[in-house]
Amino acid sequence: MVFRLPGTKWPFSAGRHGMAMLALVAALTLGAAHAAPFGTITMATPLDLTTLDGSQNVSGWHRWVYRNLYDPLITRDGKGQLRPALAERWERIDNVTWRLHLRAGVTFHNGEVFDANAVRYTLQQTKQPKAQSRGAFVLLTDAKVVDARTVDIITDGPLAYLPDVIADTFFPVPPKYHAEATLEGFAVKPVGTGAYRFVSWRRGDRITLEANPSWWGGVPKADKLVFWVIPDASTRVSAMLNGEATLAAQIPPLEADRFKGSQAARVEASKAGIQPIWGGLMYDRPVFADKRVREAVNLAINRQAIVDRLLRGYGKPTGQLCTSDMPCYDPSISPFPYNPERARQLLKEAGVQDLTLRLTAPQGPVPQAAELTQIIAADLKRVGITTKIEIYEAAIYSQKLYDFKNQQKELGDIFLYFFKSGPGSETTMRSLTDSQGSWNWSHYKNAQLDELWKQVRSTFDDGKRAELMRQISALLRADIGWLFLFEPFSLWAVSNKASWQVRPDDLINVQDIELRTN
């Protein structure tokens, strides 16, 4: 099987010359020839990490650090196109086997050699009982070592989009050191192959990395990286305006005006929602057994008012699974209209009176959670629903989400959360909506939807797969499986000394940053 590298004219096969050309293009793509223009790059983030072990967590704010400390097997460029990284090329052997051909001469920061065994070992670690990453790689059953530079990834059925699943999420760890350090030790003193190596972690404050002079990709862009944890958004903005940081994540729209006329920093926004906010409706709780109640809750929420007032226009109301920049987005599926009168009528038809719902949300993963829950509660009150709001710290909320043993009983009847959309998000969306999905926290069940997901997995034609996902979106909307809310644009503050744009996947790869010369 021959692959064509996106954005080039050259096809590549397993031949020696093709591999050499691919390695050259990859090196240029990853910025191997750049000298380091920065001394220290500081990134202000709202959340601290729970672990520095790249095999144990795939959430977005963890991968901001991981993408620089580790190297992925496959990466994406700033436009969302797949590119080689630790895997120079890949091919499908059969319906359940993908073969990855690994880069030679790569070592971990401690000198341990990167090879196929490291890939196999890392996959085993993602299966650990407490690994948050289990859901992301649940469809990957095994990694078989063919030789030192070749590994076969085995899936539990056809998986047409495996390269998308592992792109910028699968970060190999060194087997020998990882086993010796144990999960607990490696979590606080990690070792990767990336452009930057670990220096220190002061919990709740800073993670510091330094340039790796032996990085296979060339000269790192900066001498030092600092991930500075600043939970308060206003303080993050001040840090940018004072010139104390290079980038700052999750700038609330209400704070964006502070950058007008600033000589120090500016706001950069994504062109579509990267992290849609949605509400899980606990499908197996009596209150939501009646579809009319689920519809009433959706009709009660004024999404456009939320986008206009809370997001200051930096977002779009949603009514489907796929966000507006994805191939599976269906423009014919409009958001639920704001119709409180119809909502009240549906509740009356369902025989529902004096309804009280618990509404839970995490502070951080759902930006402006306090304000958003208050708005939702006020809208629900107008149709006769009383809401009890509970907001938790991110780590505590995560425990409630993953408490499958007790069927997520501590989550509210409605719980707010996000998911990463965009390139490679099929596995995430499946995990959230398939009845057997690892992240199906709302216990949603629809046999027809499950069957469509099976077809998505086995459809290798991108266009046909997108059409199947449009059918999934339409079915989820018709069944009213969620409280559909909105896709907020991702807002970042960027130092005027730097040139950088928000990526479609919202990740930070420091090699993307350029020093402004004017």
Coordinates of C-alpha atoms in Angstrom, one line a residue:
M1 CA 0.0 0.0 0.0
V2 CA 1.3 3.4 -1.0
F3 CA 0.6 6.6 1.0
R4 CA 0.8 10.2 -0.3
L5 CA 2.0 12.7 2.3
P6 CA -0.7 15.4 2.6
G7 CA 0.4 18.7 1.1
T8 CA 3.1 17.2 -1.2
K9 CA 3.3 15.8 -4.7
W10 CA 5.3 12.7 -3.8
P11 CA 3.8 9.2 -3.1
F12 CA 5.7 7.0 -0.7
S13 CA 6.0 3.2 -0.5
A14 CA 8.2 0.9 1.5
G15 CA 11.1 1.5 -0.9
R16 CA 14.4 2.8 0.4
H17 CA 14.3 6.0 -1.6
G18 CA 10.7 6.7 -0.6
M19 CA 11.6 6.3 3.1
A20 CA 14.5 8.7 2.7
M21 CA 12.4 11.3 1.0
L22 CA 9.7 11.0 3.7
A23 CA 12.2 11.4 6.5
L24 CA 13.6 14.5 4.8
V25 CA 10.1 16.1 4.4
A26 CA 9.2 15.2 8.0
A27 CA 12.4 16.8 9.3
L28 CA 11.6 20.0 7.4
T29 CA 8.0 19.9 8.5
L30 CA 9.0 19.6 12.2
G31 CA 11.4 22.5 12.0
A32 CA 14.7 20.6 12.2
A33 CA 16.7 23.5 10.7
H34 CA 15.5 26.2 13.0
A35 CA 17.8 27.8 15.5
A36 CA 16.3 28.6 18.9
P37 CA 15.0 32.2 18.8
F38 CA 13.5 32.2 22.2
G39 CA 15.1 32.0 25.6
T40 CA 12.1 31.0 27.8
I41 CA 8.6 30.4 26.5
T42 CA 6.0 30.6 29.3
M43 CA 2.5 29.3 28.9
A44 CA -0.2 30.3 31.4
T45 CA -2.7 27.6 31.8
P46 CA -5.9 27.3 33.9
L47 CA -5.3 23.7 35.2
D48 CA -2.5 21.7 36.7
L49 CA -1.9 18.2 35.5
T50 CA -2.8 15.1 37.4
T51 CA 0.1 13.1 36.0
L52 CA 3.2 13.7 33.8
D53 CA 3.0 10.1 32.6
G54 CA 2.1 10.4 28.9
S55 CA 0.6 6.9 28.8
Q56 CA -2.0 7.6 31.5
N57 CA -3.9 10.7 30.3
V58 CA -5.0 12.1 26.9
S59 CA -7.0 15.2 28.0
G60 CA -6.2 18.3 26.2
W61 CA -4.5 20.3 28.9
H62 CA -2.2 17.3 29.7
R63 CA -1.2 17.1 26.0
W64 CA -0.2 20.7 26.0
V65 CA 2.8 19.5 28.1
Y66 CA 3.1 16.0 26.7
R67 CA 3.4 17.2 23.0
N68 CA 6.7 18.9 24.0
L69 CA 8.0 16.4 26.6
Y70 CA 7.3 13.4 24.5
D71 CA 7.0 12.6 20.7
P72 CA 3.9 11.0 19.3
L73 CA 4.0 8.1 16.9
I74 CA 2.0 10.2 14.4
T75 CA 1.5 13.9 14.6
R76 CA -0.6 16.7 12.9
D77 CA 0.6 19.9 11.4
G78 CA -1.0 23.3 12.1
K79 CA -3.7 22.6 9.5
G80 CA -4.7 19.3 11.0
Q81 CA -3.0 17.1 8.4
L82 CA -1.3 13.8 9.5
R83 CA 2.5 13.8 9.5
P84 CA 5.1 11.2 10.5
A85 CA 6.8 11.6 13.9
L86 CA 8.3 8.5 15.7
A87 CA 6.5 6.4 13.0
E88 CA 8.0 7.3 9.7
R89 CA 5.2 5.6 7.8
W90 CA 2.2 3.3 8.3
E91 CA 0.1 0.8 6.4
R92 CA -2.9 -1.3 6.8
I93 CA -2.0 -5.1 6.6
D94 CA -5.6 -6.4 7.1
N95 CA -8.9 -5.3 8.6
V96 CA -7.5 -5.5 12.2
T97 CA -3.8 -4.8 11.7
W98 CA -1.9 -1.6 11.1
R99 CA 1.9 -1.8 10.6
L100 CA 4.0 1.1 11.8
H101 CA 7.6 1.6 10.6
L102 CA 9.5 3.4 13.3
R103 CA 12.2 6.0 13.1
A104 CA 15.8 4.8 13.7
G105 CA 18.3 6.4 16.0
V106 CA 15.9 7.9 18.6
T107 CA 16.7 7.7 22.3
F108 CA 14.7 8.7 25.4
H109 CA 16.1 11.5 27.5
N110 CA 17.7 8.9 29.8
G111 CA 19.6 7.2 26.9
E112 CA 17.2 4.3 26.6
V113 CA 16.6 3.3 23.0
F114 CA 13.2 3.9 21.4
D115 CA 12.0 0.8 19.6
A116 CA 9.0 -1.4 18.9
N117 CA 9.0 -2.8 22.4
A118 CA 8.5 0.7 23.7
V119 CA 5.3 1.0 21.7
R120 CA 4.1 -2.4 22.9
Y121 CA 4.9 -1.5 26.5
T122 CA 3.2 1.9 26.3
L123 CA 0.0 0.4 24.9
Q124 CA 0.0 -2.1 27.9
Q125 CA 0.2 0.9 30.3
T126 CA -2.8 2.6 28.7
K127 CA -4.8 -0.4 29.8
Q128 CA -4.0 0.1 33.5
P129 CA -7.2 0.1 35.6
K130 CA -6.9 3.8 36.7
A131 CA -5.6 5.1 33.4
Q132 CA -7.7 7.9 32.0
S133 CA -6.4 7.0 28.6
R134 CA -8.1 3.6 28.6
G135 CA -11.1 5.1 26.8
A136 CA -9.0 6.6 24.0
F137 CA -7.3 3.3 23.2
V138 CA -9.9 0.8 24.1
L139 CA -10.2 -0.3 20.5
L140 CA -6.5 -1.2 20.4
T141 CA -6.0 -4.7 21.7
D142 CA -2.4 -5.4 21.2
A143 CA 0.9 -4.2 19.8
K144 CA 3.0 -7.0 18.3
V145 CA 6.7 -6.5 17.8
V146 CA 7.8 -7.5 14.3
D147 CA 11.4 -6.3 14.7
A148 CA 13.0 -3.4 16.5
R149 CA 11.7 -0.8 14.0
T150 CA 8.4 -2.4 13.1
V151 CA 5.3 -2.9 15.2
D152 CA 1.8 -4.1 14.4
I153 CA -1.1 -2.5 16.1
I154 CA -4.0 -4.9 16.5
T155 CA -7.6 -3.7 16.9
D156 CA -10.7 -5.4 18.2
G157 CA -12.3 -5.1 14.8
P158 CA -11.9 -3.0 11.7
L159 CA -10.7 0.5 12.6
A160 CA -10.4 2.6 9.5
Y161 CA -9.3 5.7 11.3
L162 CA -6.5 4.2 13.5
P163 CA -3.9 6.9 12.4
D164 CA -6.3 9.5 13.6
V165 CA -6.8 7.7 16.9
I166 CA -3.1 7.7 17.8
A167 CA -2.1 11.1 16.3
D168 CA -0.8 13.3 19.0
T169 CA -2.3 11.1 21.7
F170 CA 0.0 8.0 21.8
F171 CA 3.3 9.0 23.5
P172 CA 5.8 6.2 24.0
V173 CA 7.5 5.9 27.4
P174 CA 10.8 4.1 28.1
P175 CA 9.9 0.5 29.3
K176 CA 12.9 -0.1 31.6
Y177 CA 12.8 3.2 33.4
H178 CA 9.0 3.3 33.6
A179 CA 8.8 -0.2 35.2
E180 CA 11.6 0.7 37.7
A181 CA 10.0 4.0 38.6
T182 CA 6.5 2.6 38.9
L183 CA 3.4 4.5 37.8
E184 CA 3.7 6.7 40.9
G185 CA 7.4 7.6 40.4
F186 CA 7.2 8.1 36.6
A187 CA 4.1 10.4 37.1
V188 CA 6.4 13.0 38.8
K189 CA 9.7 12.4 37.1
P190 CA 8.9 11.5 33.5
V191 CA 11.2 10.7 30.6
G192 CA 10.3 11.1 26.9
T193 CA 11.9 11.5 23.5
G194 CA 10.6 15.0 22.9
A195 CA 12.2 18.3 22.1
Y196 CA 12.2 19.2 25.8
R197 CA 13.1 17.2 28.9
F198 CA 11.7 17.4 32.4
V199 CA 13.3 19.7 35.0
S200 CA 10.8 20.2 37.8
W201 CA 7.1 20.2 38.8
R202 CA 5.8 22.4 41.6
R203 CA 2.3 21.2 41.9
G204 CA -0.3 23.9 41.5
D205 CA 2.4 26.3 40.2
R206 CA 4.8 25.4 37.5
I207 CA 6.1 22.6 35.3
T208 CA 9.5 23.4 33.8
L209 CA 11.1 21.7 30.8
E210 CA 14.5 22.4 29.2
A211 CA 15.7 22.0 25.6
N212 CA 16.8 18.5 24.6
P213 CA 20.1 19.0 22.7
S214 CA 19.9 15.4 21.4
W215 CA 16.4 15.7 20.0
W216 CA 16.2 13.8 16.7
G217 CA 14.1 16.6 15.2
G218 CA 16.8 19.3 15.3
V219 CA 17.2 22.3 17.5
P220 CA 14.3 23.1 19.9
K221 CA 12.8 26.5 19.5
A222 CA 13.4 27.6 23.1
D223 CA 15.9 27.0 25.8
K224 CA 13.2 26.5 28.5
L225 CA 9.5 25.9 28.6
V226 CA 7.4 26.9 31.7
F227 CA 3.8 25.8 32.1
W228 CA 2.5 28.3 34.7
V229 CA -0.8 27.3 36.4
I230 CA -3.0 30.3 36.9
P231 CA -6.6 29.2 37.6
D232 CA -8.0 32.7 37.7
A233 CA -8.7 34.0 34.2
S234 CA -8.3 37.6 35.1
T235 CA -4.9 36.9 36.5
R236 CA -3.9 35.0 33.4
V237 CA -4.9 38.1 31.3
S238 CA -2.8 40.4 33.6
A239 CA 0.2 38.1 33.2
M240 CA 0.0 38.5 29.4
L241 CA -0.6 42.2 29.5
N242 CA 2.4 42.6 31.9
G243 CA 4.6 40.6 29.5
E244 CA 5.1 37.7 32.0
A245 CA 3.9 35.0 29.6
T246 CA 4.1 34.1 25.9
L247 CA 0.8 32.3 25.6
A248 CA -2.3 32.0 27.8
A249 CA -5.1 29.5 27.4
Q250 CA -8.8 29.8 27.9
I251 CA -9.2 33.5 27.8
P252 CA -12.9 34.3 28.7
P253 CA -14.7 36.3 26.1
L254 CA -15.6 38.8 28.8
E255 CA -11.8 39.5 29.2
A256 CA -11.0 39.8 25.5
D257 CA -11.6 43.6 25.4
R258 CA -8.7 44.1 27.8
F259 CA -6.3 43.4 24.9
K260 CA -7.6 46.2 22.7
G261 CA -4.8 48.6 22.1
S262 CA -2.3 46.5 24.1
Q263 CA 1.3 46.7 23.0
A264 CA 2.2 43.5 24.9
A265 CA -0.3 40.9 23.7
R266 CA -3.3 40.1 21.5
V267 CA -6.2 37.6 21.3
E268 CA -6.2 34.8 18.8
A269 CA -9.4 32.8 18.2
S270 CA -10.1 29.5 16.5
K271 CA -12.4 29.6 13.5
A272 CA -14.7 26.9 14.9
G273 CA -15.5 25.3 18.2
I274 CA -12.7 23.0 19.2
Q275 CA -14.1 22.1 22.6
P276 CA -18.0 21.9 22.4
I277 CA -19.9 22.2 25.6
W278 CA -22.8 19.8 26.1
G279 CA -25.0 18.5 28.8
G280 CA -25.4 14.8 29.6
L281 CA -29.0 13.8 30.3
M282 CA -29.0 10.8 32.6
Y283 CA -30.8 8.4 30.3
D284 CA -31.6 5.7 32.8
R285 CA -33.0 8.0 35.5
P286 CA -36.8 8.1 35.5
V287 CA -37.0 11.9 35.0
F288 CA -35.5 11.5 31.4
A289 CA -37.2 8.2 30.4
D290 CA -39.9 10.4 28.6
K291 CA -38.5 11.9 25.5
R292 CA -40.9 14.9 25.9
V293 CA -39.0 15.9 29.1
R294 CA -35.6 15.7 27.2
E295 CA -37.1 17.8 24.5
A296 CA -38.6 20.3 27.0
V297 CA -35.2 20.8 28.6
N298 CA -33.6 21.5 25.2
L299 CA -36.3 23.9 24.1
A300 CA -36.0 25.8 27.4
I301 CA -32.4 26.9 26.9
N302 CA -31.7 30.1 25.0
R303 CA -28.4 29.1 23.3
Q304 CA -28.1 32.2 21.1
A305 CA -28.3 34.4 24.2
I306 CA -25.5 32.4 25.8
V307 CA -23.3 32.9 22.7
D308 CA -24.1 36.6 22.4
R309 CA -23.8 37.5 26.1
L310 CA -21.6 35.0 27.8
L311 CA -19.3 34.2 24.8
R312 CA -19.5 37.8 23.3
G313 CA -20.1 36.2 19.9
Y314 CA -17.1 33.9 20.1
G315 CA -19.0 30.7 19.4
K316 CA -22.0 29.0 17.8
P317 CA -25.1 27.2 19.2
T318 CA -25.1 23.5 18.4
G319 CA -27.7 20.8 17.7
Q320 CA -25.5 17.9 16.5
L321 CA -22.5 15.8 17.4
C322 CA -20.1 17.2 14.8
T323 CA -18.8 20.8 15.0
S324 CA -19.0 23.2 12.2
D325 CA -15.5 22.7 10.7
M326 CA -15.7 18.9 10.6
P327 CA -16.4 16.9 7.4
C328 CA -19.3 15.2 9.2
Y329 CA -21.0 18.5 10.0
D330 CA -24.6 18.7 8.6
P331 CA -25.7 22.3 8.0
S332 CA -29.3 21.1 7.6
I333 CA -29.4 20.1 11.3
S334 CA -30.1 23.4 13.1
P335 CA -29.8 24.0 16.9
F336 CA -32.9 23.6 19.0
P337 CA -35.0 26.8 18.9
Y338 CA -35.6 28.7 22.1
N339 CA -39.3 27.9 22.8
P340 CA -40.2 28.1 26.5
E341 CA -44.0 27.9 25.7
R342 CA -43.6 24.6 23.9
A343 CA -41.3 23.4 26.7
R344 CA -44.0 24.0 29.3
Q345 CA -46.6 22.3 27.1
L346 CA -44.4 19.2 26.7
L347 CA -43.9 19.0 30.5
K348 CA -47.6 19.2 31.0
E349 CA -48.3 16.5 28.4
A350 CA -45.7 14.3 30.2
G351 CA -47.5 14.9 33.5
V352 CA -44.4 16.5 35.0
Q353 CA -45.0 19.0 37.8
D354 CA -42.7 20.5 40.4
L355 CA -39.7 19.0 38.8
T356 CA -36.3 19.5 40.6
L357 CA -33.1 18.6 38.8
R358 CA -29.5 18.5 39.9
L359 CA -27.1 20.3 37.6
T360 CA -23.4 19.5 38.0
A361 CA -20.4 21.1 36.2
P362 CA -16.6 21.2 36.6
Q363 CA -14.7 24.4 37.1
G364 CA -12.0 24.7 34.5
P365 CA -12.8 22.0 31.8
V366 CA -16.1 23.9 31.3
P367 CA -15.1 27.6 31.1
Q368 CA -17.2 30.0 33.0
A369 CA -19.0 27.1 34.7
A370 CA -20.5 29.2 37.4
E371 CA -22.0 31.7 35.0
L372 CA -23.2 29.1 32.6
T373 CA -25.0 27.0 35.2
Q374 CA -26.7 30.1 36.5
I375 CA -28.0 30.9 33.0
I376 CA -29.2 27.4 32.4
A377 CA -30.9 27.3 35.8
A378 CA -32.7 30.6 35.1
D379 CA -33.9 29.3 31.7
L380 CA -35.2 26.1 33.3
K381 CA -37.0 28.1 36.0
R382 CA -39.0 29.9 33.4
V383 CA -40.6 26.6 32.3
G384 CA -41.2 25.4 35.9
I385 CA -38.1 23.4 36.6
T386 CA -36.1 24.0 39.8
T387 CA -32.4 23.4 39.5
K388 CA -29.8 22.6 42.2
I389 CA -26.4 23.6 41.0
E390 CA -23.2 21.8 42.1
I391 CA -19.8 22.9 40.8
Y392 CA -16.6 20.8 41.5
E393 CA -12.9 21.0 41.0
A394 CA -11.8 19.3 37.8
A395 CA -10.1 16.3 39.6
I396 CA -13.1 15.6 41.8
Y397 CA -15.4 15.9 38.9
S398 CA -13.3 13.4 36.9
Q399 CA -13.7 10.9 39.7
K400 CA -17.5 11.2 39.4
L401 CA -17.4 10.8 35.7
Y402 CA -15.4 7.6 35.8
D403 CA -17.3 6.0 38.7
F404 CA -18.9 3.3 36.6
K405 CA -19.0 1.0 39.6
N406 CA -21.7 3.2 41.1
Q407 CA -23.2 4.2 37.7
Q408 CA -22.1 7.8 38.0
K409 CA -24.7 8.3 40.8
E410 CA -23.0 11.4 42.1
L411 CA -23.3 13.2 38.7
G412 CA -26.3 15.5 38.4
D413 CA -29.4 14.6 36.4
I414 CA -27.9 17.0 33.9
F415 CA -24.1 17.2 33.9
L416 CA -22.0 19.6 31.8
Y417 CA -18.8 18.6 30.1
F418 CA -16.8 19.0 26.9
F419 CA -15.1 16.9 24.3
K420 CA -12.3 17.6 21.9
S421 CA -13.7 17.8 18.4
G422 CA -11.9 18.3 15.1
P423 CA -9.4 15.9 13.5
G424 CA -9.3 12.4 14.9
S425 CA -12.3 12.8 17.2
E426 CA -14.3 9.8 16.0
T427 CA -13.2 7.6 18.9
T428 CA -14.1 10.3 21.4
M429 CA -17.6 10.8 19.9
R430 CA -18.1 7.1 19.7
S431 CA -17.1 6.6 23.4
L432 CA -19.6 9.2 24.4
T433 CA -22.6 7.9 22.5
D434 CA -22.2 4.2 21.9
S435 CA -24.0 2.1 24.5
Q436 CA -20.8 0.3 25.3
G437 CA -18.6 3.5 25.1
S438 CA -15.9 4.0 27.7
W439 CA -17.0 7.6 28.2
N440 CA -20.8 7.0 28.0
W441 CA -21.3 8.6 31.4
S442 CA -25.0 9.4 30.7
H443 CA -25.8 5.7 29.9
Y444 CA -27.4 6.6 26.6
K445 CA -28.6 3.6 24.6
N446 CA -29.7 3.4 21.0
A447 CA -29.2 0.1 19.1
Q448 CA -29.5 1.8 15.7
L449 CA -26.8 4.3 16.6
D450 CA -24.5 1.5 17.8
E451 CA -24.9 -0.2 14.5
L452 CA -23.9 2.9 12.6
W453 CA -20.8 3.2 14.8
K454 CA -19.8 -0.3 13.7
Q455 CA -20.1 0.8 10.1
V456 CA -18.0 3.9 10.8
R457 CA -15.2 1.7 12.2
S458 CA -15.1 -0.6 9.1
T459 CA -15.5 2.1 6.4
F460 CA -12.1 3.1 4.9
D461 CA -13.5 5.7 2.5
D462 CA -13.4 9.1 4.2
G463 CA -16.4 10.5 2.4
K464 CA -18.6 7.5 3.2
R465 CA -17.5 7.6 6.8
A466 CA -18.4 11.2 7.1
E467 CA -21.9 10.5 5.7
L468 CA -22.4 7.7 8.3
M469 CA -21.4 10.2 11.0
R470 CA -23.9 12.7 9.7
Q471 CA -26.5 9.9 10.1
I472 CA -25.3 9.4 13.7
S473 CA -25.7 13.2 14.4
A474 CA -29.2 13.2 13.0
L475 CA -30.2 10.1 15.0
L476 CA -28.8 11.5 18.3
R477 CA -30.6 14.8 17.6
A478 CA -33.9 13.1 16.7
D479 CA -33.7 10.9 19.9
I480 CA -32.6 14.0 21.9
G481 CA -29.9 12.0 23.6
W482 CA -28.1 15.2 24.9
L483 CA -28.7 18.7 26.1
F484 CA -27.1 20.4 23.1
L485 CA -25.5 23.7 24.0
F486 CA -22.8 25.4 22.0
E487 CA -19.3 25.3 20.5
P488 CA -17.2 28.1 21.9
F489 CA -14.3 29.3 19.9
S490 CA -10.9 28.7 21.6
L491 CA -9.5 32.0 22.8
W492 CA -5.8 32.4 23.5
A493 CA -3.7 35.4 24.4
V494 CA -0.4 35.6 22.5
S495 CA 2.6 37.8 23.1
N496 CA 3.2 40.4 20.4
K497 CA 6.7 39.1 20.3
A498 CA 5.5 35.7 19.0
S499 CA 3.7 34.6 15.8
W500 CA 1.3 31.7 16.5
Q501 CA -2.2 30.7 15.5
V502 CA -4.7 28.4 17.2
R503 CA -4.5 24.9 15.8
P504 CA -7.6 22.9 14.8
D505 CA -6.8 20.5 17.6
D506 CA -6.1 23.3 20.2
L507 CA -2.7 21.7 21.0
I508 CA 0.6 23.5 21.8
N509 CA 3.6 22.4 19.8
V510 CA 6.4 24.9 20.6
Q511 CA 7.9 24.2 17.2
D512 CA 5.0 26.0 15.7
I513 CA 5.9 29.3 17.4
E514 CA 8.0 31.9 15.5
L515 CA 9.7 35.0 16.9
R516 CA 8.2 38.1 15.4
T517 CA 10.8 40.4 13.7
N518 CA 8.5 43.4 13.2

